[in-house]
XYZ file of C-alpha atoms in Angstrom:
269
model
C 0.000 0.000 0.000
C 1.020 3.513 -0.507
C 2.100 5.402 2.395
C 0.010 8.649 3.290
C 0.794 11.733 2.526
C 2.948 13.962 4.446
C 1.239 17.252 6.821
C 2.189 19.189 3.824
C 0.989 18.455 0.748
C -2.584 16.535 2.658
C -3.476 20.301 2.519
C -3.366 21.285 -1.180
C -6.875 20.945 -1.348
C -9.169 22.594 -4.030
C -12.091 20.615 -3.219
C -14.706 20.298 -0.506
C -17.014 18.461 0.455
C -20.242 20.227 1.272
C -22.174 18.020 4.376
C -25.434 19.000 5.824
C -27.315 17.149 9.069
C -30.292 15.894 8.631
C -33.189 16.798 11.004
C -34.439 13.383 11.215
C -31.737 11.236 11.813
C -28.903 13.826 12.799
C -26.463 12.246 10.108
C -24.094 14.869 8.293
C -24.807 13.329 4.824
C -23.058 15.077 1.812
C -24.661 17.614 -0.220
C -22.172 19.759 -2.463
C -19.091 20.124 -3.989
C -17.450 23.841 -3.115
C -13.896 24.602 -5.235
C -11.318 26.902 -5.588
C -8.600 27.302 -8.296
C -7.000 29.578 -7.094
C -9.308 32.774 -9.009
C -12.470 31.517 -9.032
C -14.736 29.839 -6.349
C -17.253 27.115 -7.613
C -20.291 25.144 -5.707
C -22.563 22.506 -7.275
C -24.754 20.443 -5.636
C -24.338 16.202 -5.705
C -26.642 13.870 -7.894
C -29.796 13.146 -6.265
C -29.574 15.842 -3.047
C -32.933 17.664 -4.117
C -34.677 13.919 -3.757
C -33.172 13.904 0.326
C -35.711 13.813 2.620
C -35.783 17.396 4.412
C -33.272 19.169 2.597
C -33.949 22.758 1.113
C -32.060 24.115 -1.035
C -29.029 26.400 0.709
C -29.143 30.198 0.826
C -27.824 31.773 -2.321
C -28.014 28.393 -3.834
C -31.533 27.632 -5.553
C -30.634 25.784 -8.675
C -30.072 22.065 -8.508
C -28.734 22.059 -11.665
C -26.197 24.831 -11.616
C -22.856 25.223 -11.084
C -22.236 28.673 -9.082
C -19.007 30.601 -9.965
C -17.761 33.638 -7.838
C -13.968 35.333 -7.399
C -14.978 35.963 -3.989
C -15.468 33.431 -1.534
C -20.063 33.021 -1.285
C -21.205 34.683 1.843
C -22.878 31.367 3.237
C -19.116 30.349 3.675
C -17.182 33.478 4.269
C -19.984 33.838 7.429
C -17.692 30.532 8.825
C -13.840 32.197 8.583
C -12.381 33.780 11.210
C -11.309 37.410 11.250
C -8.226 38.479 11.637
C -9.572 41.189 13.926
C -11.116 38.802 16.653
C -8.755 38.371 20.079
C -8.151 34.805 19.596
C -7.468 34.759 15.846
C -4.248 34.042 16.373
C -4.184 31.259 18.473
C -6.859 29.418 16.645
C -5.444 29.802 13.448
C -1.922 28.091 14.976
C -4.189 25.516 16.353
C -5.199 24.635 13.066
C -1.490 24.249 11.994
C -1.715 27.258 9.898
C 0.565 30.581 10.099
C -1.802 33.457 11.035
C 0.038 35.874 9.018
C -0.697 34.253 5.935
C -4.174 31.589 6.919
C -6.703 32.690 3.364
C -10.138 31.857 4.484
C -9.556 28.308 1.705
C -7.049 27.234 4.534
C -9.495 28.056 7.071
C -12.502 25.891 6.035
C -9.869 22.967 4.836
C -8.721 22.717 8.601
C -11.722 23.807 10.525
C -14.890 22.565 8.849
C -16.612 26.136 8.451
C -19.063 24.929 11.485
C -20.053 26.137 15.233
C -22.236 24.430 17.688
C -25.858 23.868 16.462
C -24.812 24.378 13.074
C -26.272 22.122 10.497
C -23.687 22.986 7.410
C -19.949 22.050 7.555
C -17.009 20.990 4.899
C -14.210 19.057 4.334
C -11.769 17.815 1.842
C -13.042 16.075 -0.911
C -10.981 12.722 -0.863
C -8.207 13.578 -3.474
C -6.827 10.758 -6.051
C -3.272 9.166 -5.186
C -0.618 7.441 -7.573
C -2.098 4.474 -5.373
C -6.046 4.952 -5.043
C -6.476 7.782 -2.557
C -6.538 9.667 0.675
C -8.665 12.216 2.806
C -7.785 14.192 5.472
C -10.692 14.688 8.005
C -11.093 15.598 11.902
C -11.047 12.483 13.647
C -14.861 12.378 15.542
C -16.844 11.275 18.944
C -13.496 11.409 20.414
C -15.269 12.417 24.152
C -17.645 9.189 24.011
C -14.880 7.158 25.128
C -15.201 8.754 28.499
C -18.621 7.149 28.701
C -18.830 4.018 26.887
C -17.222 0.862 25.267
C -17.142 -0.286 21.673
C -17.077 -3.558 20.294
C -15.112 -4.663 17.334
C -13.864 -8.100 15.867
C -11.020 -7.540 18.754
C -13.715 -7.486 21.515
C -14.905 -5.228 23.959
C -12.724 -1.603 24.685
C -12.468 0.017 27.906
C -13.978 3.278 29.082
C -11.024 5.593 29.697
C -10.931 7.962 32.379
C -10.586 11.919 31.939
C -6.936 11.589 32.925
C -6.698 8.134 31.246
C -7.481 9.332 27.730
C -5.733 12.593 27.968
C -2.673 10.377 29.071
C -3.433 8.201 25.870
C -3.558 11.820 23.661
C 0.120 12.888 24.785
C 2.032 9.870 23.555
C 0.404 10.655 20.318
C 2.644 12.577 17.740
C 2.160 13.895 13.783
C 3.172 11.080 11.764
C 2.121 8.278 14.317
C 0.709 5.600 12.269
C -3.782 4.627 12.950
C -5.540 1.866 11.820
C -9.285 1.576 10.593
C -11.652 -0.869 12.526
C -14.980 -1.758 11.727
C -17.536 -1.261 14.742
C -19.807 -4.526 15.368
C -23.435 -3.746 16.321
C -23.781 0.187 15.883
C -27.223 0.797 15.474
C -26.752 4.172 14.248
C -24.454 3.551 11.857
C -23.824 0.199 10.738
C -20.483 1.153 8.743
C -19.260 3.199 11.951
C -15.379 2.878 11.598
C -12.927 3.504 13.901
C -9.240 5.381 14.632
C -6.559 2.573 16.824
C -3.317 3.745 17.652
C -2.244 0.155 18.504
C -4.549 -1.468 20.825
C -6.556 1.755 21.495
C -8.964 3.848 20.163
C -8.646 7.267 20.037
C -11.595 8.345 17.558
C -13.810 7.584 14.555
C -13.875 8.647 11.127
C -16.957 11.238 10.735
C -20.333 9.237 9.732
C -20.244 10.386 5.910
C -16.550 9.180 5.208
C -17.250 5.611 7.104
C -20.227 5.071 4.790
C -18.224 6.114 1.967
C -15.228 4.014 2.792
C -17.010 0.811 3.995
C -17.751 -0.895 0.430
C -14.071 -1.132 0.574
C -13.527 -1.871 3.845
C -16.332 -4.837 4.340
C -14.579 -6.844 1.550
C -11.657 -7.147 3.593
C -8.861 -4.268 2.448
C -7.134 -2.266 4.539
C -7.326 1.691 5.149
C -4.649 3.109 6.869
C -4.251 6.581 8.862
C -1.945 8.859 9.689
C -1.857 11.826 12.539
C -1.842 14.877 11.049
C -2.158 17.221 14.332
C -2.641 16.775 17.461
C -3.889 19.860 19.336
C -4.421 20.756 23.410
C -7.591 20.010 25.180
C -8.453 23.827 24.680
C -8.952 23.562 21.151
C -12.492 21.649 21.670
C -13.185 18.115 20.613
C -13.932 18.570 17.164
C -10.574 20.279 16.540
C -7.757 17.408 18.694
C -7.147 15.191 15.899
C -6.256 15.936 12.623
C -5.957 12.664 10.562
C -5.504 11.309 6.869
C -6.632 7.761 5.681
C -5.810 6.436 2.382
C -6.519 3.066 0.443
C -5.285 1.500 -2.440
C -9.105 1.093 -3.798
C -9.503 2.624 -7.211
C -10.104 6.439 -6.555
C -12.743 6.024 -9.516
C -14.871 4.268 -8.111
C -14.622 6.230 -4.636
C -15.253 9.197 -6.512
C -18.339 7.852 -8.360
C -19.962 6.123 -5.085
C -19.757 10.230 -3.464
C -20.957 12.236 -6.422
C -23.690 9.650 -7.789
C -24.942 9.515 -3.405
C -24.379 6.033 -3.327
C -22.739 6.971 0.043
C -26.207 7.938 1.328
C -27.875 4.631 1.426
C -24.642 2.261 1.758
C -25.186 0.587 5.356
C -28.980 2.131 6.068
């Protein structure tokens, strides 16, 4: 297998992935594709979004059907970048691995997902094609649940860390550590939940959309493989401690066409 990509280039990304939760279940299922080439900004809506069950269409985006083209970036997403002005600019932006006196807003919604608490719109990279197959870089997920509950895989039952017991776990942790991708057994709410091992302990899971996206791969037996991207302090909030990116040797075509044709929607419901 090819070996993941290095900090650097995992974030020369001119794609995202446009996710949006739905009311009924709560799952962040994808929506649109938003891109930037460097002049002009682009968003176009996925195959078969205007069929999902409670979705409207997004402010300033009516049209299923067309691709939207701005040089600026569109207010529903500019709304979600930090200002340079605000107190704590800088120390979020270094959080995010990113040098304040250069972050563009691109860099911004790459690392932070463009979302606050309550929000129902986020993004993320678009899963990028590799000499191999391909790779996506993500923020790893429900990493506070393990403070609360086990999780069963094919290896058994896990423990439920401690506070101090997880945090402990967090610290040996470095950029560049190597992660491993585990299937859960008997998630009801999503039957292709995945999971992050360093070793013989878990440490996160990959978001709901990319684990329903990657399972058709996964279920017949090949191997994804992770890599730590960032690590960040407990300070930084849950959704921003673990920056990771996965790759697979599985055809990046057929990825590609699973996401855009919302294949990914249904797999494992």
């Amino acid at each position: 297998m090819q070996s993941v990509v290095d900090a650097e280039s995992a974030v020369a990304v001119t794609e995202l992935l446009v996710l949006w939760q739905q009311p009924s279940t709560r799952a962040m299922l994808p929506i649109a594709v938003l891109s930037f080439d460097g002049e002009y900004y682009r968003f176009r809506y996925l195959d078969g979004v205007a069929d999902l069950e409670g979705f409207r269409a997004l402010v300033g985006f009516r049209e299923f059907e067309r691709e939207y083209q701005n040089e600026d970036l569109f207010p529903l997403f500019q709304e979600r970048v930090l200002y340079p002005g605000r107190s704590d600019y800088g120390r979020v932006v270094q959080e995010l691995d990113l040098d304040p006196s250069k972050a563009t807003p691109w860099e911004q919604l790459i690392r932070t997902g463009g979302s606050s608490e309550g929000d129902t719109i986020q993004v993320t990279p678009f899963p990028r094609a590799t000499a191999g197959g391909w790779e996506c870089l993500f923020l790893a997920a429900g990493m506070r649940y393990f403070q609360e509950k086990s999780v069963k895989t094919h290896r058994g039952t896990s423990v439920t860390y401690t506070e101090g017991e997880f945090e402990a776990l967090l610290s040996a942790l470095s950029s560049g550590d190597s992660l491993e991708v585990v299937l859960e057994v008997d998630n009801t709410y999503n039957p292709s939940a995945h999971l992050l091992f360093y070793g013989d302990h878990i440490v996160g899971y990959l978001p709901d959309w990319l684990a329903r996206l990657t399972a058709p791969w996964v279920v017949e037996g090949n191997p994804v493989v992770g890599q730590i991207v960032r690590l960040n302090e407990s300070g930084a909030g849950w959704h921003l401690r673990l920056m990771v990116v996965i790759s697979a040797d599985e055809p990046f075509a057929d990825l590609d066409s699973r996401l855009r044709l919302g294949k990914a929607l249904r797999y494992g419901s």
